[in-house]
PDB file of C-alpha atoms in Angstrom:
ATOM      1  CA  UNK A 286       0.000   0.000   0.000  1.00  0.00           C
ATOM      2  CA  UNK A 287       2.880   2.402   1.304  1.00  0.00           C
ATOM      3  CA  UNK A 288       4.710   1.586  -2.413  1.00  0.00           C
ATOM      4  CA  UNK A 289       1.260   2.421  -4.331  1.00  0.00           C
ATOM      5  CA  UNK A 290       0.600   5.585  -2.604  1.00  0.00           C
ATOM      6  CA  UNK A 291       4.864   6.369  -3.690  1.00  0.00           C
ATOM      7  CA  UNK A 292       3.816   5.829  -6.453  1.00  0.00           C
ATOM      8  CA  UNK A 293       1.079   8.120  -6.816  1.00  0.00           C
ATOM      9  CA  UNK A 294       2.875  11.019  -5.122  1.00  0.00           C
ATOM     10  CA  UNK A 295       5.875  10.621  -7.489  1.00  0.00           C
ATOM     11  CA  UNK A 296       3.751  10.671 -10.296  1.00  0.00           C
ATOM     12  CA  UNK A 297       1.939  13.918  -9.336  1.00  0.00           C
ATOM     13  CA  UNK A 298       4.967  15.681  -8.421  1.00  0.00           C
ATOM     14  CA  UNK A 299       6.771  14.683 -11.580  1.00  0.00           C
ATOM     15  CA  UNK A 300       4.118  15.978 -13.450  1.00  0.00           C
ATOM     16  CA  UNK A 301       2.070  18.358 -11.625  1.00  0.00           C
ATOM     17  CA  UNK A 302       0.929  21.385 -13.975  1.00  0.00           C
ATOM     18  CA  UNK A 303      -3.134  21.989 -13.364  1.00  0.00           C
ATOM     19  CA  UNK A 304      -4.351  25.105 -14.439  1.00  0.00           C
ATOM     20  CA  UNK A 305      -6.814  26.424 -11.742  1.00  0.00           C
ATOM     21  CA  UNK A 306      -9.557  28.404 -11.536  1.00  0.00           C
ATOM     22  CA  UNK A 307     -10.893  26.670 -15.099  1.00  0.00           C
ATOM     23  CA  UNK A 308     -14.646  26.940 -15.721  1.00  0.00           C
ATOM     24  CA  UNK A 309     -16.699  23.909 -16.007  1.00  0.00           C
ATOM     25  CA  UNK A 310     -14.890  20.158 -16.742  1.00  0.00           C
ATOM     26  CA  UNK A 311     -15.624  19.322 -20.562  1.00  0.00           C
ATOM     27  CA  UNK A 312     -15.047  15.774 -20.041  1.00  0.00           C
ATOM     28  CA  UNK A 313     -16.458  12.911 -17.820  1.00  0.00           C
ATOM     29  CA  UNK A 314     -15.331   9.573 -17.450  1.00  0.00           C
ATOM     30  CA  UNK A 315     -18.019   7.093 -16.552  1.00  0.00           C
ATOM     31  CA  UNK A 316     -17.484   3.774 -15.371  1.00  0.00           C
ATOM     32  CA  UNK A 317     -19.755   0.722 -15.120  1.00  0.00           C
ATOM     33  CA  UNK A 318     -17.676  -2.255 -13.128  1.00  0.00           C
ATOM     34  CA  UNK A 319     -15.527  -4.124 -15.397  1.00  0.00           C
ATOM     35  CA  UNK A 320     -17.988  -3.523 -18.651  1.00  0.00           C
ATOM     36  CA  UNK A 321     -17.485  -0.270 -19.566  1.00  0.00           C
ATOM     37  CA  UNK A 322     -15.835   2.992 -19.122  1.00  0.00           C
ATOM     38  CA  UNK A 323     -16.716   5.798 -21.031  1.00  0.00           C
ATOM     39  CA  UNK A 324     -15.462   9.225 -21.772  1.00  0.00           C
ATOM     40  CA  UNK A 325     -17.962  12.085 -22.781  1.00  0.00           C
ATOM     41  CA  UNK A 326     -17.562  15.025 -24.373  1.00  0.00           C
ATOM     42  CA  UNK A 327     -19.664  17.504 -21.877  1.00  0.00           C
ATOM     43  CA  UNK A 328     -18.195  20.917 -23.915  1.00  0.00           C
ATOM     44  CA  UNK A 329     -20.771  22.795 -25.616  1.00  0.00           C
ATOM     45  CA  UNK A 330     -17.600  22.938 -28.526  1.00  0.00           C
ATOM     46  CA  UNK A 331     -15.561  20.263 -30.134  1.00  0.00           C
ATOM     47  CA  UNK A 332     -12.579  19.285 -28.091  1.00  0.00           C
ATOM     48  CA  UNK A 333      -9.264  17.826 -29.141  1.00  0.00           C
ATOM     49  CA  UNK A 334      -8.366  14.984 -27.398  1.00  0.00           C
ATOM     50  CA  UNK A 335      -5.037  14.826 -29.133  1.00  0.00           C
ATOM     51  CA  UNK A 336      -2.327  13.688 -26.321  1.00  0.00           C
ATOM     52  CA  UNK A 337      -5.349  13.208 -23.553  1.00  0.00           C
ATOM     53  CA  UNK A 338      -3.897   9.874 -22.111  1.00  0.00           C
ATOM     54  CA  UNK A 339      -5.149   7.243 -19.172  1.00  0.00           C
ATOM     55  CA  UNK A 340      -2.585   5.908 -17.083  1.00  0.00           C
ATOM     56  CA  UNK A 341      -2.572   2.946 -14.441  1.00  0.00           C
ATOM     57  CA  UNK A 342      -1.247   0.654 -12.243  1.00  0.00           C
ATOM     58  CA  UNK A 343      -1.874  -2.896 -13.925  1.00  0.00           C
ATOM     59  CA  UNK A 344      -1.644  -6.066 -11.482  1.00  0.00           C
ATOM     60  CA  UNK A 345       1.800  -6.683 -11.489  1.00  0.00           C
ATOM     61  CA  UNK A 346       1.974  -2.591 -10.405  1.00  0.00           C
ATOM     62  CA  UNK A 347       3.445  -1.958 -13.894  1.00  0.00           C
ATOM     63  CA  UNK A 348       2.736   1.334 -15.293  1.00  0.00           C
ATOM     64  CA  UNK A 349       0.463   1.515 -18.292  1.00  0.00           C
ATOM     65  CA  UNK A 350      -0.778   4.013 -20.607  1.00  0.00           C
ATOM     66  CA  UNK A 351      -3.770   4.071 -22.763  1.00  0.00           C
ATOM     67  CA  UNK A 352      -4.134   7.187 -26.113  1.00  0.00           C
ATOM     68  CA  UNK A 353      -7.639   7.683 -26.165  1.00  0.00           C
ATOM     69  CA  UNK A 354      -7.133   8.508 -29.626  1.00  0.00           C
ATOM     70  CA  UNK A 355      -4.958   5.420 -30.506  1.00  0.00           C
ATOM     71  CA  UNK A 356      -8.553   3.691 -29.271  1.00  0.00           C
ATOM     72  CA  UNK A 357     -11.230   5.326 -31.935  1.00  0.00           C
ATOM     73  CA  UNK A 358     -10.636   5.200 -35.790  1.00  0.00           C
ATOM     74  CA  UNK A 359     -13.045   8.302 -35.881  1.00  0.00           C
ATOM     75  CA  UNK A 360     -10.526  10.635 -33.809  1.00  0.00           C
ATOM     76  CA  UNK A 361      -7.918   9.209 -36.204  1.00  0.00           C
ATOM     77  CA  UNK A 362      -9.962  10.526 -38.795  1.00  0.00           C
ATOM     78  CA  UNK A 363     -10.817  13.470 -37.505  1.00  0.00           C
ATOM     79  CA  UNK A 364      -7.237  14.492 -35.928  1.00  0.00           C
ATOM     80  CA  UNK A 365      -8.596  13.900 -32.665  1.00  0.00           C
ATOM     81  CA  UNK A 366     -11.399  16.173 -32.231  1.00  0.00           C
ATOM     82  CA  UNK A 367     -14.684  14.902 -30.490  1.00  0.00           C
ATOM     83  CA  UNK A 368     -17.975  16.746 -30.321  1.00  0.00           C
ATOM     84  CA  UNK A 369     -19.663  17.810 -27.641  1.00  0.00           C
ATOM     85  CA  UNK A 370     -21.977  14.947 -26.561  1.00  0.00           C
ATOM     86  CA  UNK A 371     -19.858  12.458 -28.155  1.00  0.00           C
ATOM     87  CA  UNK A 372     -19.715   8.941 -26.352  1.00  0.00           C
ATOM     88  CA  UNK A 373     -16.104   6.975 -26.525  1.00  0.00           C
ATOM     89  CA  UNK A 374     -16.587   3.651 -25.194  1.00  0.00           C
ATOM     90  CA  UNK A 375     -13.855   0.931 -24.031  1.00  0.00           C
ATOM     91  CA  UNK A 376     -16.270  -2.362 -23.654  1.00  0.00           C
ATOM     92  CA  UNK A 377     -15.723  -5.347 -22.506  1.00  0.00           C
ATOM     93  CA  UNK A 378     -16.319  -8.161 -25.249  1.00  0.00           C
ATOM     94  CA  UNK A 379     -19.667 -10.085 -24.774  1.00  0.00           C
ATOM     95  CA  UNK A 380     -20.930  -7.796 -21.871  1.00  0.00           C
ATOM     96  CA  UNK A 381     -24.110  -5.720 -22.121  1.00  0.00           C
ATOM     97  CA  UNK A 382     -23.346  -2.542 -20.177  1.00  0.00           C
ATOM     98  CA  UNK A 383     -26.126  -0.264 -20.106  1.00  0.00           C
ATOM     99  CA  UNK A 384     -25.293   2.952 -22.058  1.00  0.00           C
ATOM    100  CA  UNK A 385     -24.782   6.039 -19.805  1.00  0.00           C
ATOM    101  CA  UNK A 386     -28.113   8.161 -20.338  1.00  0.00           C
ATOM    102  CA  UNK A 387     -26.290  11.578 -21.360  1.00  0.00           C
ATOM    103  CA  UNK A 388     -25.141   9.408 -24.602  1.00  0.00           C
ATOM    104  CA  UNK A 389     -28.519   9.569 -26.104  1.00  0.00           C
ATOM    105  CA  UNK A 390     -27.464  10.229 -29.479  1.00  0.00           C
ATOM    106  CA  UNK A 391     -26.736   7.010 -31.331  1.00  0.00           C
ATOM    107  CA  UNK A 392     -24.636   8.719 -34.150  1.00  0.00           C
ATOM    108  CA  UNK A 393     -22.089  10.247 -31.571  1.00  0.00           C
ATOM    109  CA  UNK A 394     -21.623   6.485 -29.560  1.00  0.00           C
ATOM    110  CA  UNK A 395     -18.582   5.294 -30.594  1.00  0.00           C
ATOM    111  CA  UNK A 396     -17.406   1.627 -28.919  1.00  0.00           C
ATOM    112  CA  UNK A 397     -14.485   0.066 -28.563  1.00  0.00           C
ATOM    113  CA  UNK A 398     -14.397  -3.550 -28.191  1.00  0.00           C
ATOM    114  CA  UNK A 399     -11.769  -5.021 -25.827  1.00  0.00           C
ATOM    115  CA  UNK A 400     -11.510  -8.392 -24.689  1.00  0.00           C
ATOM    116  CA  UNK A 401     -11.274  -8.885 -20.329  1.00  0.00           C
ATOM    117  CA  UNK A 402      -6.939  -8.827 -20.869  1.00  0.00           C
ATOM    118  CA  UNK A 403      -7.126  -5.613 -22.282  1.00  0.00           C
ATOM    119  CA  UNK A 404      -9.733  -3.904 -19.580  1.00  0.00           C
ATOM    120  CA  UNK A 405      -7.852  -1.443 -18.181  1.00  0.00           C
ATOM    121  CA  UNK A 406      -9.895   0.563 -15.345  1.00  0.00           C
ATOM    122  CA  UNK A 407     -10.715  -3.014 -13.999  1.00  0.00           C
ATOM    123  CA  UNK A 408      -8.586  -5.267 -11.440  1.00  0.00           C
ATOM    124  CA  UNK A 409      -9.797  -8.816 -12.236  1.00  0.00           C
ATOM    125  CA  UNK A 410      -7.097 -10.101  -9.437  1.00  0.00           C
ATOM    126  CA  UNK A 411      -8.123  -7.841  -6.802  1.00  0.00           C
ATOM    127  CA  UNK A 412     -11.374  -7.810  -8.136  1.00  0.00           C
ATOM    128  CA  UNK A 413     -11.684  -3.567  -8.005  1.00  0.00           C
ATOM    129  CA  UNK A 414     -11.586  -0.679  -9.800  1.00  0.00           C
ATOM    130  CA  UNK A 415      -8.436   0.862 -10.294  1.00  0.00           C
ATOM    131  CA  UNK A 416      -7.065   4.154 -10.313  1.00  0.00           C
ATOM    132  CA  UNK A 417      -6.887   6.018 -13.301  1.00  0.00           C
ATOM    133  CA  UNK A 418      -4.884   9.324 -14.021  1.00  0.00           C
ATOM    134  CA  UNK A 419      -5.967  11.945 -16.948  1.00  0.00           C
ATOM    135  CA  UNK A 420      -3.072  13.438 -18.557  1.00  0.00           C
ATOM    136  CA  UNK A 421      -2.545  16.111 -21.485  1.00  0.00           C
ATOM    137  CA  UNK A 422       0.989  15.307 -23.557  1.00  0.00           C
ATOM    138  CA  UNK A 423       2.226  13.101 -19.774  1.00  0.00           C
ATOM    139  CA  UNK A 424       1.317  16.435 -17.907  1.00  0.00           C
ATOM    140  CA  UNK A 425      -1.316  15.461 -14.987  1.00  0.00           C
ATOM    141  CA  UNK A 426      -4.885  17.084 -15.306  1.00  0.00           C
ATOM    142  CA  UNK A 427      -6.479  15.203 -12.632  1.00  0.00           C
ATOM    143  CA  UNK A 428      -6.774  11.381 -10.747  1.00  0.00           C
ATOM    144  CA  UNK A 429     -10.132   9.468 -11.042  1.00  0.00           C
ATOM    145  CA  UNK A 430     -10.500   7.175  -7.917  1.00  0.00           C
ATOM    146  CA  UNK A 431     -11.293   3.680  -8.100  1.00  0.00           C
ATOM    147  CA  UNK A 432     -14.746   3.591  -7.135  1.00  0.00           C
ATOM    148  CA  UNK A 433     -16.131   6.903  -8.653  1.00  0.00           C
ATOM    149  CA  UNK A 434     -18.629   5.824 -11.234  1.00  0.00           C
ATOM    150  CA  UNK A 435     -18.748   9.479 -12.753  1.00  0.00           C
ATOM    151  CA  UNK A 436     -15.610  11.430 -12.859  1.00  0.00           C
ATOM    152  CA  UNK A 437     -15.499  15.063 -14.039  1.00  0.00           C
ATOM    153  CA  UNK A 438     -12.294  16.013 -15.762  1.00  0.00           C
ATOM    154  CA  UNK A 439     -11.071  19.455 -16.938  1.00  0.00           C
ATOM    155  CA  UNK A 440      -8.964  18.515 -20.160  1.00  0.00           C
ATOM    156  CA  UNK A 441      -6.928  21.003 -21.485  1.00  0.00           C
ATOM    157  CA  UNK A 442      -5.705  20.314 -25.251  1.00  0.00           C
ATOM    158  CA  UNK A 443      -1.843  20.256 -25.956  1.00  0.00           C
ATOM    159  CA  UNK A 444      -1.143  23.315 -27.676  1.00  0.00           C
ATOM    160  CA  UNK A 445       1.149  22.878 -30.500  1.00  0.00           C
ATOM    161  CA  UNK A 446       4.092  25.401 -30.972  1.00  0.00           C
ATOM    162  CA  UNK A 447       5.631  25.689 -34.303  1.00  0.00           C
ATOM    163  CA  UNK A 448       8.807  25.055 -34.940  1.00  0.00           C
ATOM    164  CA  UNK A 449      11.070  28.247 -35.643  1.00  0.00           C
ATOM    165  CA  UNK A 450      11.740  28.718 -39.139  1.00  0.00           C
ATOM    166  CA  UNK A 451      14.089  30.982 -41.043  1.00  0.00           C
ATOM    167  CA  UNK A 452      13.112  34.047 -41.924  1.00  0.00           C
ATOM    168  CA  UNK A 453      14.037  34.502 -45.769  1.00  0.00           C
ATOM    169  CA  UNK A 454      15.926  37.215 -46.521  1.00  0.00           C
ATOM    170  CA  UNK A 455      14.584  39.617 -49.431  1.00  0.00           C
TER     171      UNK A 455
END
């Protein structure tokens, strides 16, 4: 216990750089046991989920990572924006979860099939929920507790900085 909660610390320390005082959360990440955990878009605009990332302890307390957009062709397509009230949905192969009610519109429900190896929020050994950190490009935006079915996250998008370029001379 003493080693997981070092663990935790480190990571937040290494990587500690939350913006404060930021209006509502435009994501939440929903959780149904071991079936199903969802991410929702809650913005009223699009949001890029470019370099938003999940990271956990698995059961032999390795460190894993999981690119939301690595997960869903259509963010692949779409260069990793999601619209607001879009569903993303990691599902457990041959379970039924019941669909979260604020994804109520069937063209923005995008699953994710994953067999019970590759279920990531889920302990199957310890039989719990695990852990789960939110990060933006491996800086930390927040921790969802194991146990919290509905988890409000306040995502902000990598911003990309060009590279310098020469400045031609006339």
């Amino acid at each position: 216990m003493r080693r997981l909660l070092a663990f935790w610390l480190i990571v937040l320390a290494g990587g500690l750089s939350v913006v404060r005082g930021q209006a509502e959360p435009n994501l939440r990440l929903i959780v149904e046991r071991d079936r199903a955990l969802t991410i929702y878009v809650a913005a009223g605009q699009p949001v890029n989920l470019t370099g938003l990332t999940l990271r956990y302890l698995d059961s032999f307390r390795t460190v894993q990572t999981v690119a939301v957009t690595d997960g869903f062709d259509v963010l692949r397509l779409t260069g990793g924006l999601a619209s607001p009230g879009a569903c993303f949905i990691y599902q457990q192969t041959g379970t039924d979860p019941v669909l979260p009610g604020i994804c109520s519109q069937p063209l923005m429900v995008y699953k994710r099939q994953i067999t019970q190896a590759d279920v990531f929020w889920y302990d199957f050994t310890a039989n719990r929920q695990r852990d789960i950190l939110i990060l933006s490009n491996d800086s930390f935006t927040t921790i969802c507790p194991a146990g919290t079915a509905d988890c409000p996250i306040t995502y902000i998008p990598p911003t990309n900085t060009p590279a310098p370029s020469d400045t031609p001379v006339p």
